[in-house]
mmCIF file of C-alpha atoms and ligand atoms in Angstrom:
data_model
loop_
_atom_site.group_PDB
_atom_site.id
_atom_site.type_symbol
_atom_site.label_atom_id
_atom_site.label_comp_id
_atom_site.label_asym_id
_atom_site.label_seq_id
_atom_site.Cartn_x
_atom_site.Cartn_y
_atom_site.Cartn_z
ATOM 1 C CA UNK A 1 -77.880 254.327 39.747
ATOM 2 C CA UNK A 2 -78.374 252.882 43.262
ATOM 3 C CA UNK A 3 -77.779 255.305 46.135
ATOM 4 C CA UNK A 4 -78.469 253.963 49.639
ATOM 5 C CA UNK A 5 -79.928 256.262 52.298
ATOM 6 C CA UNK A 6 -76.755 255.650 54.288
ATOM 7 C CA UNK A 7 -73.346 254.159 53.448
ATOM 8 C CA UNK A 8 -70.951 253.855 56.395
ATOM 9 C CA UNK A 9 -67.270 254.733 56.238
ATOM 10 C CA UNK A 10 -65.174 251.741 57.205
ATOM 11 C CA UNK A 11 -61.454 251.692 57.991
ATOM 12 C CA UNK A 12 -59.302 250.171 55.213
ATOM 13 C CA UNK A 13 -58.263 247.291 57.477
ATOM 14 C CA UNK A 14 -60.566 246.187 60.272
ATOM 15 C CA UNK A 15 -57.914 243.777 61.567
ATOM 16 C CA UNK A 16 -55.614 246.731 62.296
ATOM 17 C CA UNK A 17 -58.356 248.456 64.179
ATOM 18 C CA UNK A 18 -59.099 245.521 66.433
ATOM 19 C CA UNK A 19 -55.568 244.205 66.759
ATOM 20 C CA UNK A 20 -55.059 245.541 70.306
ATOM 21 C CA UNK A 21 -58.243 243.952 71.598
ATOM 22 C CA UNK A 22 -57.606 240.703 69.748
ATOM 23 C CA UNK A 23 -53.972 240.452 70.849
ATOM 24 C CA UNK A 24 -54.770 240.984 74.504
ATOM 25 C CA UNK A 25 -57.967 238.946 74.291
ATOM 26 C CA UNK A 26 -60.104 241.602 75.992
ATOM 27 C CA UNK A 27 -63.201 242.209 73.858
ATOM 28 C CA UNK A 28 -65.677 243.870 76.204
ATOM 29 C CA UNK A 29 -65.457 247.104 78.242
ATOM 30 C CA UNK A 30 -61.800 247.933 78.934
ATOM 31 C CA UNK A 31 -58.936 250.186 77.866
ATOM 32 C CA UNK A 32 -60.369 251.132 74.457
ATOM 33 C CA UNK A 33 -63.547 252.353 76.158
ATOM 34 C CA UNK A 34 -61.493 254.431 78.577
ATOM 35 C CA UNK A 35 -59.550 255.930 75.669
ATOM 36 C CA UNK A 36 -62.694 256.636 73.653
ATOM 37 C CA UNK A 37 -64.256 258.418 76.648
ATOM 38 C CA UNK A 38 -61.175 260.603 77.041
ATOM 39 C CA UNK A 39 -61.087 261.487 73.349
ATOM 40 C CA UNK A 40 -64.793 262.292 73.304
ATOM 41 C CA UNK A 41 -64.472 264.537 76.376
ATOM 42 C CA UNK A 42 -61.711 266.465 74.735
ATOM 43 C CA UNK A 43 -63.638 266.751 71.431
ATOM 44 C CA UNK A 44 -66.795 267.945 73.224
ATOM 45 C CA UNK A 45 -64.930 270.155 75.678
ATOM 46 C CA UNK A 46 -66.691 268.592 78.664
ATOM 47 C CA UNK A 47 -65.342 267.035 81.823
ATOM 48 C CA UNK A 48 -66.898 263.570 81.716
ATOM 49 C CA UNK A 49 -68.137 261.164 79.107
ATOM 50 C CA UNK A 50 -69.675 257.784 79.871
ATOM 51 C CA UNK A 51 -70.131 255.576 76.829
ATOM 52 C CA UNK A 52 -72.894 252.995 76.662
ATOM 53 C CA UNK A 53 -74.574 250.702 74.156
ATOM 54 C CA UNK A 54 -77.093 253.361 72.971
ATOM 55 C CA UNK A 55 -78.304 256.919 73.263
ATOM 56 C CA UNK A 56 -81.559 255.536 74.665
ATOM 57 C CA UNK A 57 -79.543 254.038 77.545
ATOM 58 C CA UNK A 58 -77.769 257.375 78.135
ATOM 59 C CA UNK A 59 -81.106 259.221 78.258
ATOM 60 C CA UNK A 60 -82.639 256.630 80.563
ATOM 61 C CA UNK A 61 -79.750 256.559 83.023
ATOM 62 C CA UNK A 62 -79.486 260.355 83.174
ATOM 63 C CA UNK A 63 -83.058 260.474 84.435
ATOM 64 C CA UNK A 64 -82.700 257.342 86.595
ATOM 65 C CA UNK A 65 -79.654 258.893 88.292
ATOM 66 C CA UNK A 66 -81.726 261.827 89.458
ATOM 67 C CA UNK A 67 -84.186 259.519 91.247
ATOM 68 C CA UNK A 68 -87.278 261.576 90.407
ATOM 69 C CA UNK A 69 -90.489 260.390 92.075
ATOM 70 C CA UNK A 70 -92.756 258.091 90.119
ATOM 71 C CA UNK A 71 -95.434 260.139 88.382
ATOM 72 C CA UNK A 72 -93.291 263.257 88.137
ATOM 73 C CA UNK A 73 -93.277 264.855 84.710
ATOM 74 C CA UNK A 74 -90.856 265.719 81.933
ATOM 75 C CA UNK A 75 -91.210 267.886 78.852
ATOM 76 C CA UNK A 76 -90.251 266.476 75.447
ATOM 77 C CA UNK A 77 -90.958 267.373 71.835
ATOM 78 C CA UNK A 78 -93.669 265.451 70.009
ATOM 79 C CA UNK A 79 -91.668 265.538 66.783
ATOM 80 C CA UNK A 80 -88.890 263.089 67.628
ATOM 81 C CA UNK A 81 -87.846 259.461 67.745
ATOM 82 C CA UNK A 82 -89.517 257.338 70.432
ATOM 83 C CA UNK A 83 -86.341 257.103 72.576
ATOM 84 C CA UNK A 84 -86.763 260.720 73.718
ATOM 85 C CA UNK A 85 -90.041 259.806 75.384
ATOM 86 C CA UNK A 86 -89.723 256.156 76.377
ATOM 87 C CA UNK A 87 -86.593 256.902 78.446
ATOM 88 C CA UNK A 88 -88.674 259.000 80.846
ATOM 89 C CA UNK A 89 -91.323 256.308 81.064
ATOM 90 C CA UNK A 90 -88.625 253.751 81.998
ATOM 91 C CA UNK A 91 -87.838 256.073 84.910
ATOM 92 C CA UNK A 92 -91.523 256.081 85.969
ATOM 93 C CA UNK A 93 -92.160 259.619 84.723
ATOM 94 C CA UNK A 94 -94.970 261.041 82.589
ATOM 95 C CA UNK A 95 -94.319 262.929 79.367
ATOM 96 C CA UNK A 96 -95.732 266.347 78.519
ATOM 97 C CA UNK A 97 -95.355 266.548 74.755
ATOM 98 C CA UNK A 98 -94.865 269.875 73.013
ATOM 99 C CA UNK A 99 -95.376 270.658 69.339
ATOM 100 C CA UNK A 100 -92.629 272.008 67.053
ATOM 101 C CA UNK A 101 -91.763 275.641 66.645
ATOM 102 C CA UNK A 102 -94.005 277.244 63.964
ATOM 103 C CA UNK A 103 -90.881 278.061 61.897
ATOM 104 C CA UNK A 104 -88.921 274.858 62.371
ATOM 105 C CA UNK A 105 -88.652 271.292 63.609
ATOM 106 C CA UNK A 106 -87.393 271.762 67.166
ATOM 107 C CA UNK A 107 -89.551 272.068 70.294
ATOM 108 C CA UNK A 108 -91.609 275.281 70.591
ATOM 109 C CA UNK A 109 -89.884 276.988 73.522
ATOM 110 C CA UNK A 110 -92.556 279.694 73.890
ATOM 111 C CA UNK A 111 -95.063 276.957 74.566
ATOM 112 C CA UNK A 112 -92.670 275.323 77.067
ATOM 113 C CA UNK A 113 -92.570 278.521 79.079
ATOM 114 C CA UNK A 114 -96.402 278.635 79.186
ATOM 115 C CA UNK A 115 -96.569 275.029 80.396
ATOM 116 C CA UNK A 116 -93.993 275.611 83.114
ATOM 117 C CA UNK A 117 -95.998 278.562 84.418
ATOM 118 C CA UNK A 118 -99.086 276.356 84.840
ATOM 119 C CA UNK A 119 -98.008 272.758 85.554
ATOM 120 C CA UNK A 120 -96.514 271.625 88.827
ATOM 121 C CA UNK A 121 -94.316 268.560 89.258
ATOM 122 C CA UNK A 122 -92.251 268.986 86.077
ATOM 123 C CA UNK A 123 -88.741 267.839 86.894
ATOM 124 C CA UNK A 124 -86.948 267.557 83.576
ATOM 125 C CA UNK A 125 -86.872 268.669 79.967
ATOM 126 C CA UNK A 126 -85.429 266.746 77.006
ATOM 127 C CA UNK A 127 -84.824 269.082 74.066
ATOM 128 C CA UNK A 128 -83.892 267.363 70.785
ATOM 129 C CA UNK A 129 -81.502 268.955 68.286
ATOM 130 C CA UNK A 130 -83.441 267.702 65.271
ATOM 131 C CA UNK A 131 -81.153 266.727 62.401
ATOM 132 C CA UNK A 132 -78.302 268.476 64.228
ATOM 133 C CA UNK A 133 -79.984 271.904 64.191
ATOM 134 C CA UNK A 134 -79.402 273.215 67.714
ATOM 135 C CA UNK A 135 -82.187 274.194 70.084
ATOM 136 C CA UNK A 136 -81.708 277.615 71.716
ATOM 137 C CA UNK A 137 -79.994 276.105 74.769
ATOM 138 C CA UNK A 138 -79.202 279.442 76.390
ATOM 139 C CA UNK A 139 -82.928 279.967 76.791
ATOM 140 C CA UNK A 140 -83.524 276.355 77.897
ATOM 141 C CA UNK A 141 -80.895 276.730 80.645
ATOM 142 C CA UNK A 142 -82.537 279.989 81.749
ATOM 143 C CA UNK A 143 -85.869 278.158 82.034
ATOM 144 C CA UNK A 144 -84.150 275.302 83.869
ATOM 145 C CA UNK A 145 -82.684 277.732 86.370
ATOM 146 C CA UNK A 146 -86.003 279.517 86.867
ATOM 147 C CA UNK A 147 -88.104 276.381 87.345
ATOM 148 C CA UNK A 148 -85.493 274.028 88.851
ATOM 149 C CA UNK A 149 -85.417 271.566 85.967
ATOM 150 C CA UNK A 150 -82.879 268.935 85.011
ATOM 151 C CA UNK A 151 -81.987 269.194 81.312
ATOM 152 C CA UNK A 152 -80.919 266.160 79.355
ATOM 153 C CA UNK A 153 -80.340 267.049 75.728
ATOM 154 C CA UNK A 154 -81.220 264.400 73.191
ATOM 155 C CA UNK A 155 -78.113 265.072 71.130
ATOM 156 C CA UNK A 156 -78.456 261.888 69.053
ATOM 157 C CA UNK A 157 -77.965 263.995 65.896
ATOM 158 C CA UNK A 158 -75.783 266.697 67.373
ATOM 159 C CA UNK A 159 -72.241 265.459 67.951
ATOM 160 C CA UNK A 160 -70.769 268.412 66.021
ATOM 161 C CA UNK A 161 -73.437 270.982 66.944
ATOM 162 C CA UNK A 162 -72.916 274.270 68.742
ATOM 163 C CA UNK A 163 -75.924 276.025 70.289
ATOM 164 C CA UNK A 164 -76.464 279.510 71.728
ATOM 165 C CA UNK A 165 -74.951 278.091 74.962
ATOM 166 C CA UNK A 166 -71.789 276.749 73.289
ATOM 167 C CA UNK A 167 -70.669 273.284 72.232
ATOM 168 C CA UNK A 168 -73.409 270.710 72.724
ATOM 169 C CA UNK A 169 -72.099 268.298 75.367
ATOM 170 C CA UNK A 170 -70.276 270.928 77.417
ATOM 171 C CA UNK A 171 -73.069 271.120 79.967
ATOM 172 C CA UNK A 172 -73.546 271.126 83.723
ATOM 173 C CA UNK A 173 -76.651 268.991 83.089
ATOM 174 C CA UNK A 174 -76.437 266.093 80.582
ATOM 175 C CA UNK A 175 -76.334 265.494 76.827
ATOM 176 C CA UNK A 176 -76.910 262.074 75.252
ATOM 177 C CA UNK A 177 -75.321 261.164 71.898
ATOM 178 C CA UNK A 178 -76.122 258.273 69.574
ATOM 179 C CA UNK A 179 -73.565 256.175 67.720
ATOM 180 C CA UNK A 180 -76.197 254.113 65.916
ATOM 181 C CA UNK A 181 -75.289 252.736 62.464
ATOM 182 C CA UNK A 182 -76.286 255.780 60.380
ATOM 183 C CA UNK A 183 -75.297 258.555 62.794
ATOM 184 C CA UNK A 184 -72.486 261.037 62.054
ATOM 185 C CA UNK A 185 -70.233 258.774 64.144
ATOM 186 C CA UNK A 186 -70.942 255.100 64.739
ATOM 187 C CA UNK A 187 -69.408 252.530 67.080
ATOM 188 C CA UNK A 188 -69.935 249.639 64.656
ATOM 189 C CA UNK A 189 -73.704 249.885 64.526
ATOM 190 C CA UNK A 190 -74.804 250.537 68.104
ATOM 191 C CA UNK A 191 -73.574 252.855 70.849
ATOM 192 C CA UNK A 192 -74.198 256.019 72.778
ATOM 193 C CA UNK A 193 -72.696 258.375 75.345
ATOM 194 C CA UNK A 194 -73.583 260.771 78.106
ATOM 195 C CA UNK A 195 -71.543 263.988 78.284
ATOM 196 C CA UNK A 196 -71.600 266.203 81.371
ATOM 197 C CA UNK A 197 -69.539 268.467 83.609
ATOM 198 C CA UNK A 198 -71.332 267.037 86.650
ATOM 199 C CA UNK A 199 -69.054 264.472 88.294
ATOM 200 C CA UNK A 200 -71.816 262.958 90.461
ATOM 201 C CA UNK A 201 -74.056 262.439 87.444
ATOM 202 C CA UNK A 202 -71.216 260.819 85.454
ATOM 203 C CA UNK A 203 -70.343 258.497 88.337
ATOM 204 C CA UNK A 204 -73.899 257.466 88.914
ATOM 205 C CA UNK A 205 -74.574 256.815 85.218
ATOM 206 C CA UNK A 206 -71.335 254.814 84.922
ATOM 207 C CA UNK A 207 -72.324 252.684 87.892
ATOM 208 C CA UNK A 208 -75.899 252.141 86.682
ATOM 209 C CA UNK A 209 -74.662 251.187 83.199
ATOM 210 C CA UNK A 210 -73.028 248.040 84.593
ATOM 211 C CA UNK A 211 -75.374 246.424 87.132
ATOM 212 C CA UNK A 212 -74.575 248.944 89.881
ATOM 213 C CA UNK A 213 -71.316 247.061 90.384
ATOM 214 C CA UNK A 214 -68.430 248.513 92.393
ATOM 215 C CA UNK A 215 -65.714 247.435 89.886
ATOM 216 C CA UNK A 216 -65.904 246.845 86.173
ATOM 217 C CA UNK A 217 -64.890 243.474 84.696
ATOM 218 C CA UNK A 218 -61.615 244.693 83.283
ATOM 219 C CA UNK A 219 -60.382 245.754 86.731
ATOM 220 C CA UNK A 220 -61.565 242.512 88.323
ATOM 221 C CA UNK A 221 -59.953 240.175 85.780
ATOM 222 C CA UNK A 222 -56.797 242.150 84.980
ATOM 223 C CA UNK A 223 -53.611 240.528 86.309
ATOM 224 C CA UNK A 224 -53.175 241.906 89.793
ATOM 225 C CA UNK A 225 -56.872 242.804 89.903
ATOM 226 C CA UNK A 226 -59.012 241.487 92.740
ATOM 227 C CA UNK A 227 -62.109 239.378 92.078
ATOM 228 C CA UNK A 228 -64.087 241.003 94.848
ATOM 229 C CA UNK A 229 -67.103 243.184 93.985
ATOM 230 C CA UNK A 230 -70.367 244.424 95.359
ATOM 231 C CA UNK A 231 -73.662 245.736 93.959
ATOM 232 C CA UNK A 232 -74.639 249.074 95.447
ATOM 233 C CA UNK A 233 -77.878 249.785 93.552
ATOM 234 C CA UNK A 234 -80.224 248.222 91.019
ATOM 235 C CA UNK A 235 -78.378 248.705 87.736
ATOM 236 C CA UNK A 236 -78.620 247.830 84.055
ATOM 237 C CA UNK A 237 -76.465 246.116 81.423
ATOM 238 C CA UNK A 238 -75.781 249.017 79.086
ATOM 239 C CA UNK A 239 -71.965 248.992 78.810
ATOM 240 C CA UNK A 240 -70.056 249.435 75.534
ATOM 241 C CA UNK A 241 -67.573 246.740 74.440
ATOM 242 C CA UNK A 242 -63.943 247.619 73.547
ATOM 243 C CA UNK A 243 -64.446 246.444 69.962
ATOM 244 C CA UNK A 244 -67.108 249.150 69.487
ATOM 245 C CA UNK A 245 -64.946 251.783 71.184
ATOM 246 C CA UNK A 246 -61.996 251.056 68.842
ATOM 247 C CA UNK A 247 -64.292 251.654 65.901
ATOM 248 C CA UNK A 248 -65.535 254.877 67.516
ATOM 249 C CA UNK A 249 -61.968 256.141 68.042
ATOM 250 C CA UNK A 250 -61.203 255.576 64.349
ATOM 251 C CA UNK A 251 -64.394 257.438 63.387
ATOM 252 C CA UNK A 252 -63.777 260.299 65.811
ATOM 253 C CA UNK A 253 -60.376 260.925 64.184
ATOM 254 C CA UNK A 254 -62.202 261.736 60.925
ATOM 255 C CA UNK A 255 -65.058 263.775 62.375
ATOM 256 C CA UNK A 256 -63.786 267.258 61.421
ATOM 257 C CA UNK A 257 -63.020 266.212 57.843
ATOM 258 C CA UNK A 258 -66.406 264.536 57.585
ATOM 259 C CA UNK A 259 -68.171 267.609 58.909
ATOM 260 C CA UNK A 260 -66.558 269.705 56.146
ATOM 261 C CA UNK A 261 -67.687 267.140 53.546
ATOM 262 C CA UNK A 262 -71.241 267.184 54.945
ATOM 263 C CA UNK A 263 -71.354 270.967 54.586
ATOM 264 C CA UNK A 264 -70.183 270.732 50.958
ATOM 265 C CA UNK A 265 -72.908 268.186 50.204
ATOM 266 C CA UNK A 266 -75.502 270.474 51.795
ATOM 267 C CA UNK A 267 -74.317 273.408 49.655
ATOM 268 C CA UNK A 268 -74.435 271.308 46.479
ATOM 269 C CA UNK A 269 -78.010 270.192 47.283
ATOM 270 C CA UNK A 270 -79.060 273.764 48.040
ATOM 271 C CA UNK A 271 -77.642 275.104 44.779
ATOM 272 C CA UNK A 272 -79.060 272.249 42.709
ATOM 273 C CA UNK A 273 -82.539 272.449 44.216
ATOM 274 C CA UNK A 274 -82.878 276.230 44.599
ATOM 275 C CA UNK A 275 -85.179 276.645 41.579
ATOM 276 C CA UNK A 276 -87.413 273.698 42.423
ATOM 277 C CA UNK A 277 -90.662 275.394 43.408
ATOM 278 C CA UNK A 278 -92.171 272.186 44.777
ATOM 279 C CA UNK A 279 -89.950 271.983 47.835
ATOM 280 C CA UNK A 280 -88.895 273.974 50.878
ATOM 281 C CA UNK A 281 -85.170 273.690 51.562
ATOM 282 C CA UNK A 282 -83.441 273.820 54.939
ATOM 283 C CA UNK A 283 -82.000 277.257 55.612
ATOM 284 C CA UNK A 284 -78.208 277.020 55.573
ATOM 285 C CA UNK A 285 -77.767 280.621 56.618
ATOM 286 C CA UNK A 286 -79.948 280.286 59.728
ATOM 287 C CA UNK A 287 -77.422 278.615 61.972
ATOM 288 C CA UNK A 288 -73.937 277.381 61.314
ATOM 289 C CA UNK A 289 -73.868 275.341 64.535
ATOM 290 C CA UNK A 290 -75.761 272.609 62.694
ATOM 291 C CA UNK A 291 -74.123 269.149 62.682
ATOM 292 C CA UNK A 292 -76.002 268.373 59.461
ATOM 293 C CA UNK A 293 -76.971 264.855 60.421
ATOM 294 C CA UNK A 294 -80.021 265.070 58.137
ATOM 295 C CA UNK A 295 -80.868 266.922 54.943
ATOM 296 C CA UNK A 296 -84.644 267.249 55.154
ATOM 297 C CA UNK A 297 -86.717 268.793 52.384
ATOM 298 C CA UNK A 298 -90.414 269.640 52.696
ATOM 299 C CA UNK A 299 -92.850 268.996 49.862
ATOM 300 C CA UNK A 300 -95.211 271.909 49.106
ATOM 301 C CA UNK A 301 -98.394 269.894 48.633
ATOM 302 C CA UNK A 302 -100.154 272.636 46.619
ATOM 303 C CA UNK A 303 -97.405 272.525 43.988
ATOM 304 C CA UNK A 304 -97.630 268.793 43.143
ATOM 305 C CA UNK A 305 -100.181 266.460 41.554
ATOM 306 C CA UNK A 306 -98.788 263.570 43.620
ATOM 307 C CA UNK A 307 -98.393 263.387 47.387
ATOM 308 C CA UNK A 308 -95.279 262.999 49.545
ATOM 309 C CA UNK A 309 -95.528 259.190 49.704
ATOM 310 C CA UNK A 310 -95.884 258.943 45.932
ATOM 311 C CA UNK A 311 -92.834 261.183 45.506
ATOM 312 C CA UNK A 312 -90.915 258.826 47.808
ATOM 313 C CA UNK A 313 -92.051 255.844 45.707
ATOM 314 C CA UNK A 314 -90.792 257.571 42.541
ATOM 315 C CA UNK A 315 -87.399 258.332 44.170
ATOM 316 C CA UNK A 316 -87.083 254.716 45.310
ATOM 317 C CA UNK A 317 -87.963 253.514 41.768
ATOM 318 C CA UNK A 318 -85.045 255.648 40.568
ATOM 319 C CA UNK A 319 -82.720 253.877 43.029
ATOM 320 C CA UNK A 320 -82.551 256.651 45.648
ATOM 321 C CA UNK A 321 -82.825 255.618 49.310
ATOM 322 C CA UNK A 322 -84.729 258.184 51.383
ATOM 323 C CA UNK A 323 -86.376 258.275 54.779
ATOM 324 C CA UNK A 324 -88.953 260.124 56.901
ATOM 325 C CA UNK A 325 -87.891 261.671 60.213
ATOM 326 C CA UNK A 326 -90.264 261.232 62.085
ATOM 327 C CA UNK A 327 -93.698 259.823 62.602
ATOM 328 C CA UNK A 328 -94.711 262.090 65.530
ATOM 329 C CA UNK A 329 -95.094 260.472 68.934
ATOM 330 C CA UNK A 330 -98.839 261.232 69.197
ATOM 331 C CA UNK A 331 -99.462 259.213 66.020
ATOM 332 C CA UNK A 332 -97.673 256.085 67.267
ATOM 333 C CA UNK A 333 -100.165 253.423 68.262
ATOM 334 C CA UNK A 334 -98.940 252.918 71.848
ATOM 335 C CA UNK A 335 -98.944 256.648 72.687
ATOM 336 C CA UNK A 336 -102.125 257.312 70.737
ATOM 337 C CA UNK A 337 -103.930 254.720 72.853
ATOM 338 C CA UNK A 338 -102.244 255.551 76.150
ATOM 339 C CA UNK A 339 -102.912 259.296 76.086
ATOM 340 C CA UNK A 340 -105.997 259.245 73.805
ATOM 341 C CA UNK A 341 -104.433 261.801 71.481
ATOM 342 C CA UNK A 342 -106.462 263.245 68.643
ATOM 343 C CA UNK A 343 -104.830 263.548 65.254
ATOM 344 C CA UNK A 344 -105.053 267.373 65.312
ATOM 345 C CA UNK A 345 -103.508 267.725 68.805
ATOM 346 C CA UNK A 346 -100.112 268.686 67.350
ATOM 347 C CA UNK A 347 -100.817 270.471 64.047
ATOM 348 C CA UNK A 348 -97.245 271.552 63.334
ATOM 349 C CA UNK A 349 -95.832 268.013 63.859
ATOM 350 C CA UNK A 350 -98.569 266.572 61.666
ATOM 351 C CA UNK A 351 -97.849 269.087 58.876
ATOM 352 C CA UNK A 352 -94.123 268.327 59.088
ATOM 353 C CA UNK A 353 -94.747 264.580 59.069
ATOM 354 C CA UNK A 354 -96.920 264.875 55.942
ATOM 355 C CA UNK A 355 -94.334 266.899 54.046
ATOM 356 C CA UNK A 356 -90.791 265.758 54.915
ATOM 357 C CA UNK A 357 -88.320 263.634 52.983
ATOM 358 C CA UNK A 358 -84.781 263.032 54.253
ATOM 359 C CA UNK A 359 -82.262 262.763 51.409
ATOM 360 C CA UNK A 360 -78.967 260.845 51.604
ATOM 361 C CA UNK A 361 -76.275 262.824 53.472
ATOM 362 C CA UNK A 362 -72.977 261.149 54.327
ATOM 363 C CA UNK A 363 -69.317 261.963 53.706
ATOM 364 C CA UNK A 364 -68.744 259.412 50.935
ATOM 365 C CA UNK A 365 -71.743 260.585 48.861
ATOM 366 C CA UNK A 366 -70.154 261.579 45.521
ATOM 367 C CA UNK A 367 -70.858 264.745 43.497
ATOM 368 C CA UNK A 368 -72.258 262.497 40.741
ATOM 369 C CA UNK A 369 -74.673 260.933 43.173
ATOM 370 C CA UNK A 370 -75.792 264.296 44.557
ATOM 371 C CA UNK A 371 -76.306 265.614 41.024
ATOM 372 C CA UNK A 372 -78.358 262.529 40.148
ATOM 373 C CA UNK A 373 -80.607 263.019 43.225
ATOM 374 C CA UNK A 374 -80.996 266.724 42.406
ATOM 375 C CA UNK A 375 -81.800 266.039 38.732
ATOM 376 C CA UNK A 376 -84.312 263.331 39.684
ATOM 377 C CA UNK A 377 -86.144 265.639 42.099
ATOM 378 C CA UNK A 378 -86.164 268.509 39.598
ATOM 379 C CA UNK A 379 -87.431 266.217 36.792
ATOM 380 C CA UNK A 380 -90.136 264.830 39.064
ATOM 381 C CA UNK A 381 -91.397 268.317 39.824
ATOM 382 C CA UNK A 382 -91.439 269.252 36.130
ATOM 383 C CA UNK A 383 -93.393 266.063 35.417
ATOM 384 C CA UNK A 384 -95.862 266.261 38.313
ATOM 385 C CA UNK A 385 -96.244 269.964 39.083
ATOM 386 C CA UNK A 386 -99.737 271.417 39.300
HETATM 387 C C1 LIG B 401 -83.671 261.892 68.029
HETATM 388 C C2 LIG B 401 -83.170 260.548 68.469
HETATM 389 N N1 LIG B 401 -83.061 260.287 69.775
HETATM 390 C C3 LIG B 401 -82.612 259.115 70.233
HETATM 391 C C4 LIG B 401 -82.259 258.100 69.367
HETATM 392 C C5 LIG B 401 -81.824 256.795 69.930
HETATM 393 O O1 LIG B 401 -80.519 256.457 69.616
HETATM 394 P P1 LIG B 401 -80.006 254.997 69.921
HETATM 395 O O2 LIG B 401 -80.456 254.129 68.795
HETATM 396 O O3 LIG B 401 -78.500 255.138 69.962
HETATM 397 O O4 LIG B 401 -80.563 254.571 71.221
HETATM 398 C C6 LIG B 401 -82.351 258.312 67.988
HETATM 399 C C7 LIG B 401 -81.986 257.234 67.065
HETATM 400 O O5 LIG B 401 -82.238 257.229 65.891
HETATM 401 C C8 LIG B 401 -82.824 259.567 67.523
HETATM 402 O O6 LIG B 401 -82.942 259.804 66.221
#
């Protein structure tokens, strides 16, 4: 059997999906984008959504909009994808990386509080809802209030998540979502969005996402539109095309059904793997606000005669696509050199990195496929247990 790590859901007829854009000849940012933004706002329960070509862009522009001084600092988890950290560097800021919670994957909020008590010049925090498992946002917003921080949530995995502060995206700060190819919703491979209840932030991000221009192309070239425009600040070229937005609208219409399917897959994995003593399973009961973007198991090294990488090789030999989320930031060459990190600086991230395997998790994964993955993992443990 061959089971890819991800298999996207495509509409039955792509021509139908794009017919509006193709008929009217408008392929880039236009009416479909406007419609997608409205539908996303209503799904997230927030006042404004600005879509862009990536989550990285949404994170960057949220910080850029605030105009923090060069050299000011932001807090981010060490156990994340590089976007969470590079976005602050684009804005001229310096990261303060924090290890994961001793019990989980998300940022250790007790440690964040300690840092905020000591360090001056911290302007922002970027919590990441790892795999869709929500950070305790009620507490983060309390810290933000106390220390005057801007919060931009890296919600790349968390479109369907609900935290202790309510639906992720319904925020007076900002939340950045990813519509990359294998995310719970994709806009044909690349895309992202900022959600916020802050009108000024939304306006500024919208303007920065298209060169700092006073009018977008659609309004300038529409019949009756005026050609005239101005540039009011140094902007970027991060806008989303209509073709991508049409795809996103089709995906968004399925999101509740897909979320139910994801939860069923998670339950089937948990039942099938519950007696496998070589792995630690994610805790389904811990929080039902999880968007279940990832299903991450942890290998108990003292229970196996082979290591995590060898287990991955065996799964791949059996036709199962898996992944590792993530190589921690402090172990990436650029950051390792720049900040002279030592390998034991973030022990929890390192332990997670050495033990995790992400299994396939997507709505069209069949029961047969799940059972095959479960049986393969259980057989491997029987064969290679200590
Ligand atoms: C945690 C996290 N943040 C940010 C991103 C960046 O998303 P994008 O590729 O849409 O810029 C990703 C992408 O995989 C991610 O996993």
